[in-house]
PDB file of C-alpha atoms in Angstrom:
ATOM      1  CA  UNK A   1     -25.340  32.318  14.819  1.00 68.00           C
ATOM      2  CA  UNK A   2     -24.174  30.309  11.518  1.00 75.00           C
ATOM      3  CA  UNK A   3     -19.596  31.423  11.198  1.00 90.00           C
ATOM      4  CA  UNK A   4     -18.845  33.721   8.091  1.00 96.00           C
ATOM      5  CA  UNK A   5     -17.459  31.865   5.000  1.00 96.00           C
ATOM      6  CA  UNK A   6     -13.452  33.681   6.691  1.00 97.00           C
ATOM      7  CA  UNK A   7     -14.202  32.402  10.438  1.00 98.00           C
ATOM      8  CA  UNK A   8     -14.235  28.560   9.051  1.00 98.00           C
ATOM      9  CA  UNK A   9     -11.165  28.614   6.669  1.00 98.00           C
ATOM     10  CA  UNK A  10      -9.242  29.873   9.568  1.00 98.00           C
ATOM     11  CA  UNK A  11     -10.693  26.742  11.487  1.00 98.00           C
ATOM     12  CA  UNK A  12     -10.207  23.939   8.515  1.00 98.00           C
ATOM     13  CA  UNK A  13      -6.300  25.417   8.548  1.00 98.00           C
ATOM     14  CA  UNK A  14      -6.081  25.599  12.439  1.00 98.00           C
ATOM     15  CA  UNK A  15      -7.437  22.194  12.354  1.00 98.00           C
ATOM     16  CA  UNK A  16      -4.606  20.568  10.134  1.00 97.00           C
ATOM     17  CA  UNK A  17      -1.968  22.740  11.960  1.00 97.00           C
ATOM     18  CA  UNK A  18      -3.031  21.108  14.724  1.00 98.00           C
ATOM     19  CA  UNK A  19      -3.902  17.586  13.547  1.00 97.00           C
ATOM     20  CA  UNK A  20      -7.473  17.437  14.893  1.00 98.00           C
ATOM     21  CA  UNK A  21      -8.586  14.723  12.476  1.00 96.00           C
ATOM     22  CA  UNK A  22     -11.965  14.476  13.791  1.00 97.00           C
ATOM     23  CA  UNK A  23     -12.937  17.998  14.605  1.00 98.00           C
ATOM     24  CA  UNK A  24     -11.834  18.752  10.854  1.00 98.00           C
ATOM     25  CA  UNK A  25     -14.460  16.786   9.777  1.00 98.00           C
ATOM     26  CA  UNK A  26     -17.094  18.586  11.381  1.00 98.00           C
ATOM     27  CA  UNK A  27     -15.974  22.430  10.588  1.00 98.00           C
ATOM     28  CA  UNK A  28     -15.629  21.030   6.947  1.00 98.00           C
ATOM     29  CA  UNK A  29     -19.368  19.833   7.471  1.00 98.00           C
ATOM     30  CA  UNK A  30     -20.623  22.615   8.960  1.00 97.00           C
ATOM     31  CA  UNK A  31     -19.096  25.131   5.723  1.00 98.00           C
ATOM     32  CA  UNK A  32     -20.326  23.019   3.121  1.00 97.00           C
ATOM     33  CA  UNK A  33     -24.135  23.064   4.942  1.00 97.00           C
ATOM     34  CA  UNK A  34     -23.542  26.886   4.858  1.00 97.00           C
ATOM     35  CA  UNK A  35     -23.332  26.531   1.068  1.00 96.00           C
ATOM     36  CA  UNK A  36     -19.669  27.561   0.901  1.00 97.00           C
ATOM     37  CA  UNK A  37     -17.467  26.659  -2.020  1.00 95.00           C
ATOM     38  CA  UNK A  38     -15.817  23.014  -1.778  1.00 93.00           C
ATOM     39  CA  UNK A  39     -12.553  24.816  -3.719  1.00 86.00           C
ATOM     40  CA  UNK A  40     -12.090  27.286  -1.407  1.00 91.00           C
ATOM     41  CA  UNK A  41     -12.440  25.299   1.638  1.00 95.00           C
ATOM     42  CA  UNK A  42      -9.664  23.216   0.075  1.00 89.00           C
ATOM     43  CA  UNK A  43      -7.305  25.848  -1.000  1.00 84.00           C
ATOM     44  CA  UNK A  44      -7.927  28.413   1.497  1.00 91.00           C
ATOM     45  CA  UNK A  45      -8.468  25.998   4.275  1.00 95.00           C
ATOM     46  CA  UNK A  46      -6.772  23.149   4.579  1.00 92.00           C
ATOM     47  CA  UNK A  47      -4.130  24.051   1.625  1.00 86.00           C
ATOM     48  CA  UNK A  48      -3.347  26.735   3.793  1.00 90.00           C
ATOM     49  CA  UNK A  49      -2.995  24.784   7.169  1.00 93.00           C
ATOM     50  CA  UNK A  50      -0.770  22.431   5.512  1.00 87.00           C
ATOM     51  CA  UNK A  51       1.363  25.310   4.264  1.00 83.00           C
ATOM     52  CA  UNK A  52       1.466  26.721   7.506  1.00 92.00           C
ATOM     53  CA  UNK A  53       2.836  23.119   8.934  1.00 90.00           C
ATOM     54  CA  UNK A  54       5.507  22.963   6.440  1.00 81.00           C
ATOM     55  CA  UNK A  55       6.647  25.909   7.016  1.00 85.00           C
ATOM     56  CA  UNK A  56       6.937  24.755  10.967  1.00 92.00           C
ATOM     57  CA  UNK A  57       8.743  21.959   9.583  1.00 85.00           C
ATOM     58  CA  UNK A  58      11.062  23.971   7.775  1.00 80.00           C
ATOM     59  CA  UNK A  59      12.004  26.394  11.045  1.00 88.00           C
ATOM     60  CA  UNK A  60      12.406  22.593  12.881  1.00 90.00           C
ATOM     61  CA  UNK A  61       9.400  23.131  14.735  1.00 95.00           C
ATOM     62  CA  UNK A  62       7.389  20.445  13.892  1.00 92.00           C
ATOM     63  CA  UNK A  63       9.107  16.604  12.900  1.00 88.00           C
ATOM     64  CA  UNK A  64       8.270  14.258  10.469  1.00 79.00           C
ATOM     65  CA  UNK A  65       5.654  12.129  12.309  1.00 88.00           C
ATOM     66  CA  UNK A  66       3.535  16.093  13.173  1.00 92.00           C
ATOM     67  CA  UNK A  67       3.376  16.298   9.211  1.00 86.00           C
ATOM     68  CA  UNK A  68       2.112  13.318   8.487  1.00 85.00           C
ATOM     69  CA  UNK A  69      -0.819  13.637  11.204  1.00 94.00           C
ATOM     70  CA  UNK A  70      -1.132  17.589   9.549  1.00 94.00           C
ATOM     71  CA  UNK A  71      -1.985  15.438   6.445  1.00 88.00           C
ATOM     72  CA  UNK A  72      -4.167  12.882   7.833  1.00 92.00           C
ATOM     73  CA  UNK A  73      -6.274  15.598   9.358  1.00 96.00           C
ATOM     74  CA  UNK A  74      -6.583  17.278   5.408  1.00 92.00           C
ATOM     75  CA  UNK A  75      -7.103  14.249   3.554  1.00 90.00           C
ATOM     76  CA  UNK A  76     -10.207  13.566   6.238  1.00 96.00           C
ATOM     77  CA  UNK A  77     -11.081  17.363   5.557  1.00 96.00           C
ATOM     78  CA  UNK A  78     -10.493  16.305   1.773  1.00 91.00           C
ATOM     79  CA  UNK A  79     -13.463  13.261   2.155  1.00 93.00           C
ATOM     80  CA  UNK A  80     -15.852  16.023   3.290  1.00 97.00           C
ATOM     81  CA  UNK A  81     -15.499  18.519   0.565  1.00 94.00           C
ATOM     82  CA  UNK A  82     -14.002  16.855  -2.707  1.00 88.00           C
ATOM     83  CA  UNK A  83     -17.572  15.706  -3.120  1.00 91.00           C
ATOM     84  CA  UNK A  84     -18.782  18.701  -3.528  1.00 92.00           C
ATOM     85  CA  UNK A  85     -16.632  20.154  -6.264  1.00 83.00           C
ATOM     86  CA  UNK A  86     -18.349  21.492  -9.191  1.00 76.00           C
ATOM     87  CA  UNK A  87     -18.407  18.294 -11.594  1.00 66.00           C
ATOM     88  CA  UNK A  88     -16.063  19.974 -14.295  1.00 55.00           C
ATOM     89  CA  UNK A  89     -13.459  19.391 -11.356  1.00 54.00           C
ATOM     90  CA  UNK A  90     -14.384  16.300 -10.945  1.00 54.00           C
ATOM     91  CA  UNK A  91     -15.125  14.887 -14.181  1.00 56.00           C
ATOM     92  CA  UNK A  92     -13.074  14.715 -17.249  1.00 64.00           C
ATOM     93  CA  UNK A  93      -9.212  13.465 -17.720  1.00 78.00           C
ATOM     94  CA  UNK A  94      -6.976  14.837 -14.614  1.00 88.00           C
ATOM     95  CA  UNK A  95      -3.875  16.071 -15.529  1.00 94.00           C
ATOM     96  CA  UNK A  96      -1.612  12.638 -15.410  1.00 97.00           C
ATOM     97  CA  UNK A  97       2.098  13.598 -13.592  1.00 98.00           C
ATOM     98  CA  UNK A  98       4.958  10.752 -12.206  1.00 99.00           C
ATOM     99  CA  UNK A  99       6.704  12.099  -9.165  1.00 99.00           C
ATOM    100  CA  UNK A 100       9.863  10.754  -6.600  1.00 98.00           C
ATOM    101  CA  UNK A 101      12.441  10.906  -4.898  1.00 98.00           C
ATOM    102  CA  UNK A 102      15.859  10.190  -6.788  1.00 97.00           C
ATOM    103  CA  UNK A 103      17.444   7.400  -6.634  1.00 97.00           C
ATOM    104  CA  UNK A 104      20.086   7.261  -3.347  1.00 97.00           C
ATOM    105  CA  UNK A 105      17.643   9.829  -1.452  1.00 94.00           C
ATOM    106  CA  UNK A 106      14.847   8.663   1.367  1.00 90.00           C
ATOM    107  CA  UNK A 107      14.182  12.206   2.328  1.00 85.00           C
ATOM    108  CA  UNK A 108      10.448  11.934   1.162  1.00 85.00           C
ATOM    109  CA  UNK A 109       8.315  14.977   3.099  1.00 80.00           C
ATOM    110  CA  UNK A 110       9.089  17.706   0.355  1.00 83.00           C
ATOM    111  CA  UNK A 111       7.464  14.949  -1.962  1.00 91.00           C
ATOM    112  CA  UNK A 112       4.494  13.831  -0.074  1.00 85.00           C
ATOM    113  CA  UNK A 113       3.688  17.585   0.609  1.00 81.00           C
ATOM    114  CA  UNK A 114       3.807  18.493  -3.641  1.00 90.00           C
ATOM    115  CA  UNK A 115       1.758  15.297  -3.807  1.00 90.00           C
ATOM    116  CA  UNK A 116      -1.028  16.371  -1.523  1.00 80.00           C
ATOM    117  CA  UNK A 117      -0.683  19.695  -3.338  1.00 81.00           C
ATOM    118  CA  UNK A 118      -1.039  18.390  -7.173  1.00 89.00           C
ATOM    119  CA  UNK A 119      -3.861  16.037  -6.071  1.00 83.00           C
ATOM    120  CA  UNK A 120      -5.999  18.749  -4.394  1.00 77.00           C
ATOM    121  CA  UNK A 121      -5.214  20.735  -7.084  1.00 80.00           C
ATOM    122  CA  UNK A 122      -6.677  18.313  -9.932  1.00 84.00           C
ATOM    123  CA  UNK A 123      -3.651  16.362 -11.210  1.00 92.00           C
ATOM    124  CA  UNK A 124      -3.758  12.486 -11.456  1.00 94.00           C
ATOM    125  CA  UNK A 125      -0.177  11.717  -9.461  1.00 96.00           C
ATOM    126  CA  UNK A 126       1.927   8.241 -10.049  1.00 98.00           C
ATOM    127  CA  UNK A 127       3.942   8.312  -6.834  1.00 98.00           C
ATOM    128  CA  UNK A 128       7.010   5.943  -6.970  1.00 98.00           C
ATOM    129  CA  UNK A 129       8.327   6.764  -3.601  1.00 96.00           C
ATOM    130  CA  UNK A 130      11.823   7.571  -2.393  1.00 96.00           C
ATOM    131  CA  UNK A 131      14.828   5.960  -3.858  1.00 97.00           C
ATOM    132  CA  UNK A 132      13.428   5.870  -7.265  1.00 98.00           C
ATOM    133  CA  UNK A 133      16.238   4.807 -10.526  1.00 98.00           C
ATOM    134  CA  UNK A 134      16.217   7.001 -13.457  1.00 98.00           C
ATOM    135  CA  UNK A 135      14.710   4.883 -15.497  1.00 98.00           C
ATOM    136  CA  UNK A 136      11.629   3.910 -13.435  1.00 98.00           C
ATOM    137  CA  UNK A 137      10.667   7.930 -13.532  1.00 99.00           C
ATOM    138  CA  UNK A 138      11.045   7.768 -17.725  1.00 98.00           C
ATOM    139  CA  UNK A 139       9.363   3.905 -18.017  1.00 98.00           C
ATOM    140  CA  UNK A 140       6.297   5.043 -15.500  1.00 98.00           C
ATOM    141  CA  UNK A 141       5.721   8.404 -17.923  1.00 98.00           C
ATOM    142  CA  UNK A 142       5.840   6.165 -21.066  1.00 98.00           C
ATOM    143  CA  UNK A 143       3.332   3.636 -19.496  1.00 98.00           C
ATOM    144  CA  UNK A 144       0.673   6.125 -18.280  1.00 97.00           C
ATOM    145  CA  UNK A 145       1.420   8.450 -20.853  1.00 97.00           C
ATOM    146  CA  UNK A 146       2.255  11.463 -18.760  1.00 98.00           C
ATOM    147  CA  UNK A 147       3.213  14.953 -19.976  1.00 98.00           C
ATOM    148  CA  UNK A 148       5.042  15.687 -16.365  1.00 98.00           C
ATOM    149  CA  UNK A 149       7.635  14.521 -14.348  1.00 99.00           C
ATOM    150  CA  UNK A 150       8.202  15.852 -10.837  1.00 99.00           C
ATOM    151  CA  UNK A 151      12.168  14.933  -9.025  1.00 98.00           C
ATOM    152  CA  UNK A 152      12.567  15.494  -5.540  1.00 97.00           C
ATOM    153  CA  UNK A 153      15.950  15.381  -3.503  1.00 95.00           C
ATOM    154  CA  UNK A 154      17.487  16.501  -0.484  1.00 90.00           C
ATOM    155  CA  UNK A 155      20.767  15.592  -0.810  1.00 93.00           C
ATOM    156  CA  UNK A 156      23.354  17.288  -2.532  1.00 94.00           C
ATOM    157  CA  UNK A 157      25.148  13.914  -4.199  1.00 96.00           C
ATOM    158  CA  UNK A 158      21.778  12.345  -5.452  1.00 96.00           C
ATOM    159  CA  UNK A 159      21.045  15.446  -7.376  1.00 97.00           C
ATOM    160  CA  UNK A 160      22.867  14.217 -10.928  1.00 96.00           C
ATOM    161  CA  UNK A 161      20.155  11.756 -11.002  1.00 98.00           C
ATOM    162  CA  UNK A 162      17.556  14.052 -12.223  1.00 98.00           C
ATOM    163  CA  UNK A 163      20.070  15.149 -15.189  1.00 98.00           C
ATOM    164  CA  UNK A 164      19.602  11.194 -15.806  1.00 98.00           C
ATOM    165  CA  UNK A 165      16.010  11.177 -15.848  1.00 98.00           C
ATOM    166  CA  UNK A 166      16.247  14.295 -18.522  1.00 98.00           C
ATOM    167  CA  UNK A 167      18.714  12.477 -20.540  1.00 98.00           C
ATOM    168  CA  UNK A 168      17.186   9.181 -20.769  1.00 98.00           C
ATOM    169  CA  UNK A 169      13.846  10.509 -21.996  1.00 98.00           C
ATOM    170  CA  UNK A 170      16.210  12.190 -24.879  1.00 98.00           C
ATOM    171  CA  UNK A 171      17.576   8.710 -25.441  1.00 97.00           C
ATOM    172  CA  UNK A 172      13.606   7.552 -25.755  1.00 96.00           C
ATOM    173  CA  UNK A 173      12.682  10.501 -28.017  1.00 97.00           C
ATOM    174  CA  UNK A 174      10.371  11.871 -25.894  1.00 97.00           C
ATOM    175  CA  UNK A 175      11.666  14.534 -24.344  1.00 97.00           C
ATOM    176  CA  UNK A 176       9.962  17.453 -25.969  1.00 97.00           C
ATOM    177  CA  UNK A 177       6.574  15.465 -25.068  1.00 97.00           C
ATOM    178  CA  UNK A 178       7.512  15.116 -21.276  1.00 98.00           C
ATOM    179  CA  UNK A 179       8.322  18.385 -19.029  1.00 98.00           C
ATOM    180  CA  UNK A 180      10.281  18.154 -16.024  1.00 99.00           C
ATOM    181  CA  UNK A 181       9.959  19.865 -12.898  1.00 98.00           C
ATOM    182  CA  UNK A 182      13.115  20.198 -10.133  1.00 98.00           C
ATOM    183  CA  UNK A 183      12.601  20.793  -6.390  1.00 96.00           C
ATOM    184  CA  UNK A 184      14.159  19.830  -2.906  1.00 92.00           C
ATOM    185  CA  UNK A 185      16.865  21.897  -0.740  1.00 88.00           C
ATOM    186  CA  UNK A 186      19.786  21.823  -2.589  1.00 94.00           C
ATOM    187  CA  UNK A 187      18.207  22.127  -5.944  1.00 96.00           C
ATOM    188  CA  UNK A 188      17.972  25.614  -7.148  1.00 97.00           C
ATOM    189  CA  UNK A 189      16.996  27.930 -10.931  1.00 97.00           C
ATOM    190  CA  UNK A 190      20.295  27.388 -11.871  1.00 98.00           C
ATOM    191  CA  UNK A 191      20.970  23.884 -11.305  1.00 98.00           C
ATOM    192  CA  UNK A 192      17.344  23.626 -12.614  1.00 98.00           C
ATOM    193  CA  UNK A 193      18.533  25.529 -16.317  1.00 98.00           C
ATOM    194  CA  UNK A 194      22.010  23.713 -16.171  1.00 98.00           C
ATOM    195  CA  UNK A 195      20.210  20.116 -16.371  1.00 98.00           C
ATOM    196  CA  UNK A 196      17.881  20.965 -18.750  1.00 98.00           C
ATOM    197  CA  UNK A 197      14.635  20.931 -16.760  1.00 98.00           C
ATOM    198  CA  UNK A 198      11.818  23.057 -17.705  1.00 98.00           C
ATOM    199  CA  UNK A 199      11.135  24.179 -14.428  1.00 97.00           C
ATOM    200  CA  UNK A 200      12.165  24.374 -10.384  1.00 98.00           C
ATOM    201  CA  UNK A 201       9.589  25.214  -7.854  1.00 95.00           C
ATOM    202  CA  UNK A 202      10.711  26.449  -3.949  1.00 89.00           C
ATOM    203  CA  UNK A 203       7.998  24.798  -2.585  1.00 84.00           C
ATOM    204  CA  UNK A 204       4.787  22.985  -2.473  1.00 81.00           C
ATOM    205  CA  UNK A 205       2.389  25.669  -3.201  1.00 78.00           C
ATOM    206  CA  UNK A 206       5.010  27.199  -5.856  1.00 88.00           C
ATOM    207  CA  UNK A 207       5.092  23.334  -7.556  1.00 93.00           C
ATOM    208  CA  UNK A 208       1.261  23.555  -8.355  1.00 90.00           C
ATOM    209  CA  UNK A 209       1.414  27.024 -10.017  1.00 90.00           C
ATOM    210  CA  UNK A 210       4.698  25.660 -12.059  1.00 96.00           C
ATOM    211  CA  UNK A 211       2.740  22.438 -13.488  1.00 96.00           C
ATOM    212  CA  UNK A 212       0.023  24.398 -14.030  1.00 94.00           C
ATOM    213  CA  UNK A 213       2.259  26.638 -16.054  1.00 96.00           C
ATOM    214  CA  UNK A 214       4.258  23.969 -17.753  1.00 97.00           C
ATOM    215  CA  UNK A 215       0.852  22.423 -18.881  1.00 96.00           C
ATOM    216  CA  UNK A 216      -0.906  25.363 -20.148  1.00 93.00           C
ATOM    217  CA  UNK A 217      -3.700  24.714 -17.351  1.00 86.00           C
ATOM    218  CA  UNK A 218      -2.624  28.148 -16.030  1.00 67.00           C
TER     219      UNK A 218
END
């Protein structure tokens, strides 16, 4: 008897909770030959497992190296479906966006996690990696011609660098053509409004709706 379109999401985000790389494959298979939507799988199914293993992250139940096979196991799911997007998803300029980790900071999971987020979701991301100066954030955006910048940091002393980022795109008159989004643990609304960014997201899910928002793609 073929699942129901609810029994396999719960098994695409079971299957990235748990990091079964190869059995994620074959559940995303087996929903897109029962005609199933390719967006929801993504969103619904591995989106969500992926949410679910950050959050394990966050309560210190799962590590560093259990993310990164969580995200292994969605991009595979990701090969299956992102085929079978409707073409208007497919086709047509993506969304360009820079994102990194400050400069001083090599805490990059909060990153990778609003990376995998923003791709799946559509956007086009220029990932510069942990450690990133100022500048390279504001010379990347100029060179690809991005209308979003997304700083990450987890550490408390590294966060002035994304008032740097904000500033130096002033200093290249560009600022009201670039927005800037804020996230990472110490980084909050306030600190967000105080440096002039136009936006701070909690988390990874929360990030997507925000550039979506900043954007107008909302």
């Amino acid at each position: 008897m073929a699942k129901s379109k609810e029994e396999l999401l719960e098994k695409l985000s079971e299957c990235v909770l748990e990091m079964e790389e190869e059995e994620v494959v074959d559940v995303a298979e087996e929903y897109i030959a029962a005609g199933y939507p390719a967006f929801d799988g993504i969103m619904d199914g591995l989106v969500d497992g992926m949410n679910k293993a950050s959050d394990l992250y966050d309560e210190e139940e799962y590590f560093v190296t259990d993310i990164l096979l969580c995200s292994d196991a969605m991009y595979a799911g990701l090969e299956v479906l992102r085929p079978h997007l409707p073409e208007s998803a497919q086709s047509g300029e993506k969304p360009k966006a820079v994102i990194g980790v400050v400069e001083g900071d090599t805490h990059d999971i909060g990153k990778n996690l609003v990376k995998i987020m923003m791709d799946t979701a559509g956007f086009e991301m220029y990932d510069l990696g942990r450690d990133v100066p100022p500048e390279a954030f504001v010379k990347k955006a100029i060179e690809i011609q991005a209308p979003l910048i997304c700083i990450s940091t987890l550490m408390t002393t590294t966060m002035i660098g994304m008032k740097t980022v904000i500033e130096q795109l002033k200093e290249q008159g560009i600022r009201d053509q670039v927005k800037v989004m804020v996230g990472g643990s110490p980084v909050s609304q306030k600190f967000a409004n105080e440096i002039g960014a136009d936006g701070y997201s909690v988390n990874a899910v929360e990030a997507v709706k925000l550039a979506k928002r900043l954007l107008d793609l909302a």
